[in-house]
Short mmCIF file of C-alpha atoms (C1' of nucleotides) in Angstrom, two decimals:
data_model
loop_
_atom_site.label_atom_id
_atom_site.label_comp_id
_atom_site.label_asym_id
_atom_site.label_seq_id
_atom_site.Cartn_x
_atom_site.Cartn_y
_atom_site.Cartn_z
CA MET A 116 5.17 -35.50 -24.91
CA ARG A 117 6.25 -34.05 -21.63
CA ILE A 118 7.49 -30.46 -21.73
CA ARG A 119 9.57 -29.32 -18.79
CA ILE A 120 9.06 -25.64 -18.09
CA LEU A 121 10.72 -22.95 -16.01
CA ILE A 122 8.70 -19.82 -15.16
CA ALA A 123 10.44 -16.57 -14.25
CA ASP A 124 8.55 -13.49 -13.09
CA ASP A 125 9.02 -11.33 -10.04
CA HIS A 126 5.30 -11.25 -9.30
CA VAL A 127 3.90 -14.28 -7.56
CA VAL A 128 0.41 -13.70 -8.95
CA VAL A 129 1.74 -13.86 -12.48
CA ARG A 130 3.68 -17.07 -11.84
CA GLN A 131 0.62 -18.57 -10.23
CA GLY A 132 -1.51 -17.48 -13.15
CA ILE A 133 0.75 -19.10 -15.72
CA LYS A 134 0.97 -22.32 -13.75
CA THR A 135 -2.79 -22.53 -13.46
CA ILE A 136 -3.25 -21.83 -17.14
CA LEU A 137 -0.77 -24.56 -18.05
CA ASN A 138 -2.44 -27.05 -15.74
CA SER A 139 -5.83 -26.27 -17.23
CA LEU A 140 -4.54 -26.96 -20.73
CA GLY A 141 -3.67 -30.60 -20.17
CA GLU A 142 -1.13 -33.00 -18.83
CA GLN A 143 1.85 -32.40 -21.07
CA HIS A 144 3.16 -29.19 -19.48
CA HIS A 145 5.17 -29.54 -16.31
CA VAL A 146 6.50 -26.58 -14.40
CA VAL A 147 9.74 -27.87 -12.90
CA ALA A 148 11.09 -24.60 -11.54
CA GLU A 149 10.20 -20.99 -10.75
CA ALA A 150 12.45 -17.96 -10.50
CA GLU A 151 11.98 -14.38 -9.32
CA ASP A 152 14.75 -12.81 -11.35
CA GLY A 153 17.14 -13.53 -14.19
CA ARG A 154 20.12 -14.57 -12.13
CA GLU A 155 18.00 -17.14 -10.36
CA VAL A 156 17.04 -18.51 -13.77
CA LEU A 157 20.66 -19.08 -14.72
CA GLN A 158 21.34 -20.81 -11.41
CA LEU A 159 18.31 -23.05 -11.67
CA MET A 160 19.28 -24.19 -15.14
CA ASP A 161 22.27 -25.97 -13.60
CA ILE A 162 19.96 -28.02 -11.41
CA HIS A 163 16.96 -28.78 -13.60
CA ASP A 164 16.50 -30.17 -17.07
CA VAL A 165 14.33 -27.61 -18.79
CA ASP A 166 12.86 -27.60 -22.30
CA VAL A 167 11.15 -24.23 -22.33
CA THR A 168 11.63 -21.13 -20.19
CA ILE A 169 9.04 -18.39 -19.85
CA LEU A 170 10.84 -15.17 -18.97
CA ASP A 171 9.24 -11.91 -17.91
CA ILE A 172 10.94 -9.10 -19.78
CA SER A 173 11.20 -6.75 -16.80
CA MET A 174 12.70 -8.66 -13.92
CA PRO A 175 14.92 -7.15 -11.25
CA LYS A 176 18.66 -7.86 -11.08
CA LEU A 177 18.83 -9.36 -14.57
CA ASN A 178 16.12 -8.52 -17.07
CA GLY A 179 14.49 -11.01 -19.39
CA LEU A 180 16.36 -10.01 -22.54
CA GLU A 181 19.78 -10.14 -20.95
CA THR A 182 18.84 -13.43 -19.31
CA THR A 183 17.86 -14.78 -22.73
CA ARG A 184 21.19 -13.81 -24.24
CA ARG A 185 23.25 -15.39 -21.48
CA LEU A 186 21.09 -18.47 -21.14
CA LEU A 187 21.24 -19.31 -24.85
CA LYS A 188 24.99 -18.73 -24.97
CA GLN A 189 25.32 -21.55 -22.43
CA ARG A 190 22.42 -23.72 -23.58
CA PRO A 191 21.40 -23.11 -27.19
CA GLN A 192 18.98 -26.04 -27.18
CA VAL A 193 16.69 -24.41 -24.58
CA LYS A 194 13.68 -22.53 -25.95
CA VAL A 195 12.81 -19.10 -24.58
CA VAL A 196 9.40 -17.44 -24.55
CA ILE A 197 9.47 -13.78 -23.53
CA LEU A 198 6.49 -12.53 -21.55
CA SER A 199 6.05 -8.77 -21.75
CA MET A 200 3.68 -5.97 -20.97
CA PHE A 201 5.03 -4.07 -23.96
CA ASP A 202 4.15 -4.70 -27.57
CA ASP A 203 6.56 -2.26 -29.15
CA ARG A 204 8.79 -3.14 -32.05
CA ILE A 205 12.04 -2.60 -30.20
CA SER A 206 11.33 -5.05 -27.43
CA VAL A 207 10.20 -7.71 -29.88
CA GLU A 208 13.20 -7.25 -32.14
CA LYS A 209 15.58 -7.35 -29.22
CA ALA A 210 13.98 -10.54 -27.98
CA LEU A 211 14.32 -12.18 -31.39
CA ALA A 212 17.84 -10.84 -31.87
CA TYR A 213 18.85 -12.38 -28.57
CA GLY A 214 17.47 -15.72 -29.65
CA ALA A 215 14.04 -15.94 -28.05
CA SER A 216 11.65 -18.24 -29.91
CA GLY A 217 8.43 -16.75 -28.58
CA TYR A 218 7.01 -13.41 -27.50
CA LEU A 219 3.78 -13.23 -25.49
CA VAL A 220 2.12 -10.01 -24.39
CA LYS A 221 0.65 -10.25 -20.92
CA ASP A 222 -2.92 -9.81 -21.97
CA SER A 223 -2.72 -12.77 -24.29
CA ALA A 224 -5.61 -15.17 -24.33
CA ILE A 225 -5.23 -18.22 -22.13
CA GLU A 226 -4.86 -20.59 -25.08
CA GLU A 227 -1.98 -18.55 -26.44
CA VAL A 228 0.30 -19.52 -23.61
CA GLY A 229 -0.01 -23.19 -24.42
CA GLN A 230 0.21 -22.58 -28.14
CA ALA A 231 3.40 -20.60 -27.71
CA ILE A 232 5.05 -23.27 -25.59
CA ASP A 233 4.08 -26.08 -27.92
CA ALA A 234 5.27 -24.11 -30.94
CA VAL A 235 8.69 -23.25 -29.58
CA TYR A 236 9.08 -26.80 -28.28
CA ARG A 237 8.60 -28.00 -31.85
CA GLY A 238 11.28 -25.57 -32.95
CA GLU A 239 8.96 -22.96 -34.39
CA THR A 240 8.62 -19.35 -33.32
CA TYR A 241 5.48 -17.91 -31.80
CA LEU A 242 4.61 -14.22 -31.59
CA SER A 243 1.42 -12.81 -30.09
CA PRO A 244 -0.88 -11.51 -32.83
CA SER A 245 -0.34 -7.89 -31.82
CA VAL A 246 3.42 -8.13 -32.35
CA ALA A 247 3.55 -10.67 -35.18
CA LYS A 248 4.05 -7.83 -37.65
CA TYR A 249 7.54 -7.21 -36.28
CA ARG A 250 8.76 -10.60 -37.42
CA GLN A 251 9.18 -9.30 -40.98
CA THR A 252 10.95 -6.16 -39.90
CA PHE A 253 13.39 -8.26 -37.98
CA TYR A 254 14.32 -10.68 -40.71
CA HIS A 255 14.49 -7.90 -43.24
CA GLY A 256 16.85 -6.01 -40.99
CA MET A 257 18.96 -9.10 -40.43
CA LYS A 258 20.26 -8.93 -43.97
CA ASN A 259 22.16 -5.79 -43.12
CA ASP A 260 23.97 -7.16 -40.13
CA TYR A 261 21.08 -6.35 -37.86
CA GLY A 262 20.71 -8.07 -34.54
CA ARG A 263 24.45 -8.22 -34.17
CA THR A 264 24.81 -4.72 -32.84
CA GLU A 265 23.23 -3.70 -29.57
CA THR A 266 21.34 -0.84 -31.18
CA VAL A 267 18.42 -2.74 -32.60
CA ILE A 268 16.67 0.55 -33.08
CA ASN A 269 18.17 2.79 -35.67
CA LEU A 270 17.14 6.36 -35.36
CA THR A 271 19.66 8.80 -36.75
CA ASP A 272 21.08 11.60 -34.63
CA LYS A 273 18.82 14.21 -36.13
CA GLU A 274 15.82 11.96 -35.75
CA ARG A 275 16.54 11.53 -32.06
CA GLU A 276 16.92 15.25 -31.71
CA VAL A 277 13.57 15.85 -33.37
CA LEU A 278 11.98 13.06 -31.35
CA GLN A 279 13.02 14.63 -28.09
CA LEU A 280 11.68 18.03 -29.06
CA LEU A 281 8.42 16.53 -30.29
CA ALA A 282 8.05 14.63 -27.04
CA GLU A 283 8.78 17.81 -25.11
CA GLY A 284 5.82 19.44 -26.77
CA PHE A 285 7.37 21.57 -29.48
CA THR A 286 5.41 21.96 -32.73
CA SER A 287 7.09 21.27 -36.03
CA LYS A 288 7.34 24.98 -36.66
CA GLU A 289 9.04 25.58 -33.34
CA ILE A 290 11.42 22.69 -33.92
CA ALA A 291 12.37 24.16 -37.28
CA VAL A 292 13.40 27.39 -35.56
CA GLU A 293 15.15 25.51 -32.78
CA LEU A 294 17.23 23.36 -35.12
CA ASN A 295 17.59 26.00 -37.79
CA ILE A 296 16.15 23.83 -40.54
CA THR A 297 12.94 24.23 -42.49
CA PHE A 298 9.49 23.17 -41.46
CA ASN A 299 9.47 20.67 -44.31
CA THR A 300 12.60 18.95 -43.11
CA VAL A 301 11.24 18.63 -39.62
CA ASN A 302 8.18 16.92 -41.02
CA VAL A 303 10.32 14.48 -42.97
CA HIS A 304 12.26 13.59 -39.86
CA ARG A 305 9.06 13.07 -37.96
CA LYS A 306 7.66 10.89 -40.72
CA HIS A 307 10.76 8.71 -40.60
CA ILE A 308 10.65 8.47 -36.82
CA MET A 309 7.05 7.36 -36.85
CA LYS A 310 7.64 4.88 -39.61
CA LYS A 311 10.61 3.32 -37.86
CA LEU A 312 8.85 3.12 -34.51
CA ASN A 313 5.51 2.10 -35.99
CA ILE A 314 3.86 4.97 -34.17
CA HIS A 315 1.03 7.04 -35.60
CA LYS A 316 0.17 9.64 -32.95
CA SER A 317 2.15 12.20 -31.02
CA ALA A 318 0.67 10.86 -27.80
CA ASP A 319 2.27 7.47 -28.42
CA LEU A 320 5.48 9.22 -29.32
CA VAL A 321 5.65 10.94 -25.95
CA ARG A 322 5.08 7.72 -24.08
CA TYR A 323 7.74 6.03 -26.16
CA ALA A 324 10.21 8.80 -25.42
CA ILE A 325 9.54 8.55 -21.71
CA LYS A 326 9.79 4.78 -21.69
CA GLU A 327 13.10 4.94 -23.53
CA GLY A 328 14.45 7.60 -21.21
CA ILE A 329 14.77 10.16 -24.00
CA ILE A 330 12.82 12.61 -21.91
CA ARG A 331 11.85 12.50 -18.27
CA SER A 332 8.28 13.10 -17.16
CA MET B 55 -18.85 -16.41 5.61
CA ARG B 56 -19.06 -16.09 1.86
CA ILE B 57 -17.17 -13.17 0.36
CA ARG B 58 -18.18 -12.15 -3.16
CA ILE B 59 -15.23 -10.78 -5.09
CA LEU B 60 -14.68 -8.88 -8.32
CA ILE B 61 -11.22 -8.97 -9.89
CA ALA B 62 -10.10 -6.24 -12.29
CA ASP B 63 -6.79 -6.37 -14.14
CA ASP B 64 -6.02 -6.01 -17.81
CA HIS B 65 -3.70 -9.03 -17.80
CA VAL B 66 -5.37 -12.39 -17.95
CA VAL B 67 -2.45 -14.13 -16.26
CA VAL B 68 -2.79 -11.86 -13.25
CA ARG B 69 -6.54 -12.45 -12.96
CA GLN B 70 -5.97 -16.16 -13.27
CA GLY B 71 -3.26 -16.02 -10.63
CA ILE B 72 -5.45 -14.22 -8.12
CA LYS B 73 -8.34 -16.60 -8.73
CA THR B 74 -6.11 -19.60 -8.19
CA ILE B 75 -4.66 -18.13 -5.04
CA LEU B 76 -8.10 -17.44 -3.65
CA ASN B 77 -9.30 -20.94 -4.46
CA SER B 78 -6.27 -22.44 -2.75
CA LEU B 79 -7.00 -20.49 0.41
CA GLY B 80 -10.35 -22.07 1.13
CA GLU B 81 -14.03 -22.06 0.39
CA GLN B 82 -15.07 -18.63 1.59
CA HIS B 83 -13.84 -16.54 -1.33
CA HIS B 84 -15.95 -16.49 -4.46
CA VAL B 85 -14.94 -14.62 -7.58
CA VAL B 86 -18.25 -13.54 -9.07
CA ALA B 87 -16.92 -11.27 -11.82
CA GLU B 88 -13.81 -10.24 -13.73
CA ALA B 89 -13.07 -6.99 -15.56
CA GLU B 90 -10.33 -5.81 -17.89
CA ASP B 91 -10.62 -2.12 -17.18
CA GLY B 92 -12.23 0.35 -14.81
CA ARG B 93 -15.29 1.13 -16.83
CA GLU B 94 -16.11 -2.53 -17.06
CA VAL B 95 -15.91 -2.67 -13.26
CA LEU B 96 -18.52 0.05 -12.88
CA GLN B 97 -20.80 -1.70 -15.35
CA LEU B 98 -20.43 -5.08 -13.68
CA MET B 99 -21.32 -3.63 -10.28
CA ASP B 100 -24.82 -3.01 -11.59
CA ILE B 101 -25.23 -6.69 -12.33
CA HIS B 102 -23.47 -8.47 -9.49
CA ASP B 103 -23.59 -8.21 -5.73
CA VAL B 104 -19.99 -7.71 -4.72
CA ASP B 105 -18.44 -7.40 -1.27
CA VAL B 106 -14.82 -6.79 -2.19
CA THR B 107 -13.20 -5.57 -5.41
CA ILE B 108 -9.55 -6.12 -6.24
CA LEU B 109 -8.49 -3.35 -8.62
CA ASP B 110 -5.23 -3.12 -10.51
CA ILE B 111 -3.95 0.43 -10.20
CA SER B 112 -2.92 0.82 -13.84
CA MET B 113 -5.77 -0.30 -16.03
CA PRO B 114 -6.50 1.13 -19.46
CA LYS B 115 -9.46 3.39 -20.14
CA LEU B 116 -10.17 4.02 -16.45
CA ASN B 117 -7.38 3.48 -13.96
CA GLY B 118 -7.75 1.82 -10.59
CA LEU B 119 -7.67 4.96 -8.47
CA GLU B 120 -10.27 6.77 -10.52
CA THR B 121 -12.38 3.62 -10.54
CA THR B 122 -12.14 3.47 -6.76
CA ARG B 123 -13.31 7.04 -6.37
CA ARG B 124 -16.33 6.59 -8.59
CA LEU B 125 -17.23 3.17 -7.35
CA LEU B 126 -17.29 4.29 -3.73
CA LYS B 127 -19.28 7.40 -4.57
CA GLN B 128 -22.02 5.10 -5.82
CA ARG B 129 -21.54 2.20 -3.42
CA PRO B 130 -19.79 3.22 -0.21
CA GLN B 131 -20.39 -0.18 1.35
CA VAL B 132 -18.16 -1.98 -1.15
CA LYS B 133 -14.58 -2.59 -0.07
CA VAL B 134 -11.71 -1.89 -2.44
CA VAL B 135 -8.27 -3.48 -2.43
CA ILE B 136 -5.78 -1.81 -4.76
CA LEU B 137 -3.27 -4.09 -6.45
CA SER B 138 -0.16 -2.33 -7.67
CA MET B 139 3.28 -2.93 -9.02
CA PHE B 140 4.38 0.30 -7.39
CA ASP B 141 5.06 0.85 -3.75
CA ASP B 142 5.55 4.58 -3.86
CA ARG B 143 4.06 6.88 -1.27
CA ILE B 144 1.94 8.92 -3.67
CA SER B 145 0.07 5.91 -5.04
CA VAL B 146 -0.66 4.57 -1.57
CA GLU B 147 -1.84 7.92 -0.27
CA LYS B 148 -4.05 8.48 -3.26
CA ALA B 149 -5.56 5.03 -2.88
CA LEU B 150 -6.40 5.68 0.75
CA ALA B 151 -7.63 9.19 -0.01
CA TYR B 152 -9.98 7.82 -2.62
CA GLY B 153 -11.36 5.38 -0.08
CA ALA B 154 -9.56 2.10 -0.75
CA SER B 155 -9.39 -0.19 2.26
CA GLY B 156 -6.42 -2.24 1.12
CA TYR B 157 -3.21 -1.88 -0.87
CA LEU B 158 -1.35 -4.94 -2.11
CA VAL B 159 1.90 -4.83 -4.04
CA LYS B 160 2.03 -7.43 -6.78
CA ASP B 161 4.88 -9.43 -5.33
CA SER B 162 2.97 -9.97 -2.10
CA ALA B 163 3.08 -13.41 -0.57
CA ILE B 164 0.18 -15.67 -1.46
CA GLU B 165 -1.27 -15.54 2.02
CA GLU B 166 -1.38 -11.76 1.91
CA VAL B 167 -4.08 -11.72 -0.73
CA GLY B 168 -6.47 -13.66 1.47
CA GLN B 169 -5.49 -11.69 4.55
CA ALA B 170 -6.17 -8.41 2.79
CA ILE B 171 -9.59 -9.50 1.56
CA ASP B 172 -10.64 -10.85 4.94
CA ALA B 173 -9.42 -7.72 6.68
CA VAL B 174 -11.23 -5.24 4.47
CA TYR B 175 -14.35 -7.43 4.56
CA ARG B 176 -14.30 -7.06 8.35
CA GLY B 177 -14.05 -3.30 7.91
CA GLU B 178 -10.35 -3.02 8.65
CA THR B 179 -7.65 -1.67 6.37
CA TYR B 180 -4.80 -3.79 5.05
CA LEU B 181 -1.56 -2.49 3.59
CA SER B 182 1.30 -4.64 2.32
CA PRO B 183 4.26 -4.53 4.73
CA SER B 184 6.38 -2.58 2.28
CA VAL B 185 3.89 0.28 2.12
CA ALA B 186 2.42 0.16 5.62
CA LYS B 187 4.65 3.06 6.61
CA TYR B 188 2.60 5.42 4.46
CA ARG B 189 -0.50 4.92 6.57
CA GLN B 190 0.75 7.50 9.07
CA THR B 191 1.45 10.06 6.40
CA PHE B 192 -2.07 9.61 5.18
CA TYR B 193 -3.84 10.22 8.46
CA HIS B 194 -1.67 13.22 9.08
CA GLY B 195 -2.75 14.62 5.76
CA MET B 196 -6.39 13.92 6.55
CA LYS B 197 -6.45 16.83 8.97
CA ASN B 198 -6.20 19.13 6.02
CA ASP B 199 -9.27 17.92 4.20
CA TYR B 200 -7.37 15.37 2.13
CA GLY B 201 -9.72 12.91 0.47
CA ARG B 202 -11.07 15.85 -1.49
CA THR B 203 -8.55 15.22 -4.27
CA GLU B 204 -6.29 18.20 -4.63
CA THR B 205 -3.87 17.53 -7.47
CA VAL B 206 -5.77 16.58 -10.57
CA ILE B 207 -8.89 18.30 -9.59
CA ASN B 208 -10.83 21.02 -11.17
CA LEU B 209 -11.57 18.25 -13.63
CA THR B 210 -15.00 16.65 -13.70
CA ASP B 211 -15.53 12.91 -13.92
CA LYS B 212 -16.04 12.91 -17.67
CA GLU B 213 -13.09 15.19 -18.18
CA ARG B 214 -10.79 12.82 -16.33
CA GLU B 215 -12.11 9.93 -18.35
CA VAL B 216 -11.45 11.78 -21.59
CA LEU B 217 -8.03 12.86 -20.33
CA GLN B 218 -6.95 9.30 -19.68
CA LEU B 219 -8.09 8.15 -23.11
CA LEU B 220 -6.40 11.09 -24.81
CA ALA B 221 -3.17 10.33 -22.95
CA GLU B 222 -3.45 6.69 -23.98
CA GLY B 223 -3.42 7.77 -27.60
CA PHE B 224 -7.07 7.56 -28.59
CA THR B 225 -8.27 10.13 -31.13
CA SER B 226 -11.35 12.20 -30.43
CA LYS B 227 -13.29 10.06 -32.85
CA GLU B 228 -12.24 6.87 -31.10
CA ILE B 229 -13.08 8.34 -27.71
CA ALA B 230 -16.53 9.26 -28.94
CA VAL B 231 -17.14 5.61 -29.85
CA GLU B 232 -15.60 4.40 -26.61
CA LEU B 233 -17.72 6.65 -24.40
CA ASN B 234 -20.79 6.51 -26.59
CA ILE B 235 -21.03 10.27 -26.99
CA THR B 236 -20.59 12.43 -30.07
CA PHE B 237 -17.37 13.70 -31.53
CA ASN B 238 -18.48 17.23 -30.70
CA THR B 239 -18.89 16.47 -27.05
CA VAL B 240 -15.48 14.87 -26.83
CA ASN B 241 -13.99 18.02 -28.28
CA VAL B 242 -15.78 20.15 -25.72
CA HIS B 243 -14.42 18.01 -22.90
CA ARG B 244 -10.93 18.23 -24.31
CA LYS B 245 -11.19 21.98 -24.67
CA HIS B 246 -12.24 22.29 -21.04
CA ILE B 247 -9.42 20.01 -19.91
CA MET B 248 -6.84 22.04 -21.75
CA LYS B 249 -8.24 25.31 -20.52
CA LYS B 250 -8.33 24.15 -16.90
CA LEU B 251 -4.83 22.71 -17.02
CA ASN B 252 -3.49 25.55 -19.16
CA ILE B 253 -2.17 23.04 -21.67
CA HIS B 254 -2.18 23.59 -25.40
CA LYS B 255 -0.74 20.44 -26.95
CA SER B 256 -1.50 16.75 -26.68
CA ALA B 257 2.16 16.06 -25.96
CA ASP B 258 1.97 18.14 -22.78
CA LEU B 259 -1.24 16.40 -21.94
CA VAL B 260 0.40 12.99 -22.04
CA ARG B 261 3.26 14.11 -19.85
CA TYR B 262 0.80 15.65 -17.43
CA ALA B 263 -1.18 12.42 -17.26
CA ILE B 264 1.95 10.41 -16.60
CA LYS B 265 3.21 12.84 -13.98
CA GLU B 266 -0.13 12.67 -12.19
CA GLY B 267 -0.26 8.91 -12.33
CA ILE B 268 -3.38 8.88 -14.50
CA ILE B 269 -1.57 6.62 -16.93
CA ARG B 270 1.68 4.74 -16.64
CA SER B 271 4.19 4.79 -19.42
"C1'" DG C 8 -37.22 27.92 -6.52
"C1'" DA C 9 -32.98 30.01 -8.18
"C1'" DA C 10 -28.04 29.48 -9.13
"C1'" DG C 11 -24.41 26.90 -10.49
"C1'" DA C 12 -22.11 22.86 -12.16
"C1'" DT C 13 -22.17 19.11 -15.37
"C1'" DG C 14 -22.80 16.58 -19.58
"C1'" DT C 15 -24.50 16.75 -23.87
"C1'" DA C 16 -24.49 18.60 -28.82
"C1'" DA C 17 -23.81 21.63 -32.67
"C1'" DC C 18 -21.63 25.33 -35.45
"C1'" DC C 19 -17.49 27.72 -37.07
"C1'" DA C 20 -12.41 28.78 -38.61
"C1'" DT C 21 -7.56 28.00 -38.32
"C1'" DT C 22 -3.52 25.42 -37.34
"C1'" DT C 23 -1.13 21.21 -37.00
"C1'" DT C 24 -0.31 16.62 -37.80
"C1'" DT C 25 0.03 12.72 -40.59
"C1'" DG C 26 1.46 10.40 -44.67
"C1'" DG C 27 2.47 10.08 -49.59
"C1'" DG C 28 5.62 11.69 -53.24
"C1'" DT C 29 10.28 13.59 -55.46
"C1'" DA C 30 15.02 15.52 -55.48
"C1'" DT C 31 19.74 17.31 -54.31
"C1'" DT C 32 23.87 17.33 -51.62
"C1'" DG C 33 27.61 15.29 -48.92
"C1'" DA C 34 29.53 11.49 -46.45
"C1'" DT C 35 30.60 6.81 -45.97
"C1'" DA C 36 30.90 1.98 -46.76
"C1'" DG C 37 31.67 -1.83 -49.87
"C1'" DC D 146 34.16 4.14 -57.90
"C1'" DT D 147 29.60 3.63 -56.85
"C1'" DA D 148 25.82 2.59 -54.10
"C1'" DT D 149 23.61 3.59 -50.02
"C1'" DC D 150 22.45 6.56 -46.21
"C1'" DA D 151 21.70 10.96 -43.85
"C1'" DA D 152 20.12 15.40 -44.06
"C1'" DT D 153 18.16 18.80 -46.45
"C1'" DA D 154 14.03 20.82 -48.99
"C1'" DC D 155 9.72 21.03 -51.43
"C1'" DC D 156 4.84 19.61 -53.09
"C1'" DC D 157 0.44 17.75 -52.09
"C1'" DA D 158 -3.94 16.12 -49.60
"C1'" DA D 159 -6.55 14.21 -45.85
"C1'" DA D 160 -7.15 13.88 -41.11
"C1'" DA D 161 -6.98 15.63 -36.63
"C1'" DA D 162 -6.35 18.98 -33.16
"C1'" DT D 163 -7.12 23.50 -31.40
"C1'" DG D 164 -10.02 27.24 -29.90
"C1'" DG D 165 -14.11 29.98 -29.96
"C1'" DT D 166 -19.37 30.37 -29.50
"C1'" DT D 167 -24.13 28.96 -28.37
"C1'" DA D 168 -27.69 25.95 -26.44
"C1'" DC D 169 -30.30 22.80 -23.50
"C1'" DA D 170 -31.45 19.21 -19.97
"C1'" DT D 171 -30.27 17.43 -15.57
"C1'" DC D 172 -28.78 17.61 -11.05
"C1'" DT D 173 -27.14 19.45 -6.83
"C1'" DT D 174 -26.95 22.99 -3.66
"C1'" DC D 175 -28.19 26.99 -1.31
#
DNA sequence: GAAGATGTAACCATTTTTGGGTATTGATAG
DNA sequence: CTATCAATACCCAAAAATGGTTACATCTTC
């Protein structure tokens, strides 16, 4: 077994780290190419025969998810492992919806990297333990034409409205006044938001809102 | 010349990458310890003799800048190189104000890592080319008693520590376990933080922490 | 040595959040 | 037409946050 691998990450220390980890795990993993951004990945795929690509999710010029989508449209047989600093449901679902076979968070244990590559090479999927729970959500959602639409996350209009106000620091009581609905209804919306986003504290909610550009810091 | 190095980054691939890079550069660099967050750094310094520490700027629990400040208060002879994904002026100026001797952006060339360590070991400062321009700004600011930490201040060491954990989404109970103090004491710290910052909700606290660079969303 | 800052710890009461139900209306999709 | 979804509203209980007070030991600073 000789697995040909392409590594894509804009940080040289990360690429170096992955290469070293793969070397330390044995002889079967061979890094045949490296890229600094998504467009470079697509170009390199014309030159090299690659079995598995490891794509950082946040690369300049063409991000990892978009790269996944385009790459697999051209070459469905290639396996993609997404490498990400984020372990939120949305990123994982997007990755799976776009056809990635693996999802590794960056603080994964060393052995995980090899396990993930071997698994996707065999045709399985591999998700880091901290995000494995989103696999169910994804397949469940797929029944209702999920994954097809770009909006993998499905907050309703009112929920987004409440989310923004929560993230901006309003209390439920204040939001009720603001939106002219009752305190109870606000709480229901918040419950639904938290359930959908798998968030359990307002602090996490604020960081989510900032990351998603719903509010600016 | 034998330089003893501590590497701190919450991502194992990054730590591995730096170690590999240092090994490839020759025999004089020895990684004697690794840490996943700032508090672990401070603990490890009691055990190991370290010449140079490489600190990621955005670590959980205690970020790189705050770690720098505390570390150098205890051990002024140690040299600190900040490793950052961000090349903004504020981060660089804060790093220098807190006493860091080097500032590396994460997409630095391989040789830069060794150059930075050697330079700070010799007592010089090293800034990545893309941020070197901020050195001037810093020295200009020094005239006005910079280094004293203007922005976040008013807050004591413990208060900043609690602030970061609160902003990262820990509950008071979890923070108590994390810091090995009682629930009551955590609440006192939080009360003081909120009073000093004139903040009344955890949501505002998170946004404040992000705005001040204490955490990164 | 006194004064002030810091970190620790406890007590209290009130408000807010979090999370679990159920139920009705209107709109929309199959 | 009907089944589902969105939005509304209410009930409940446990957990957590918020905000106030007091107290004491340590440490630095003047």
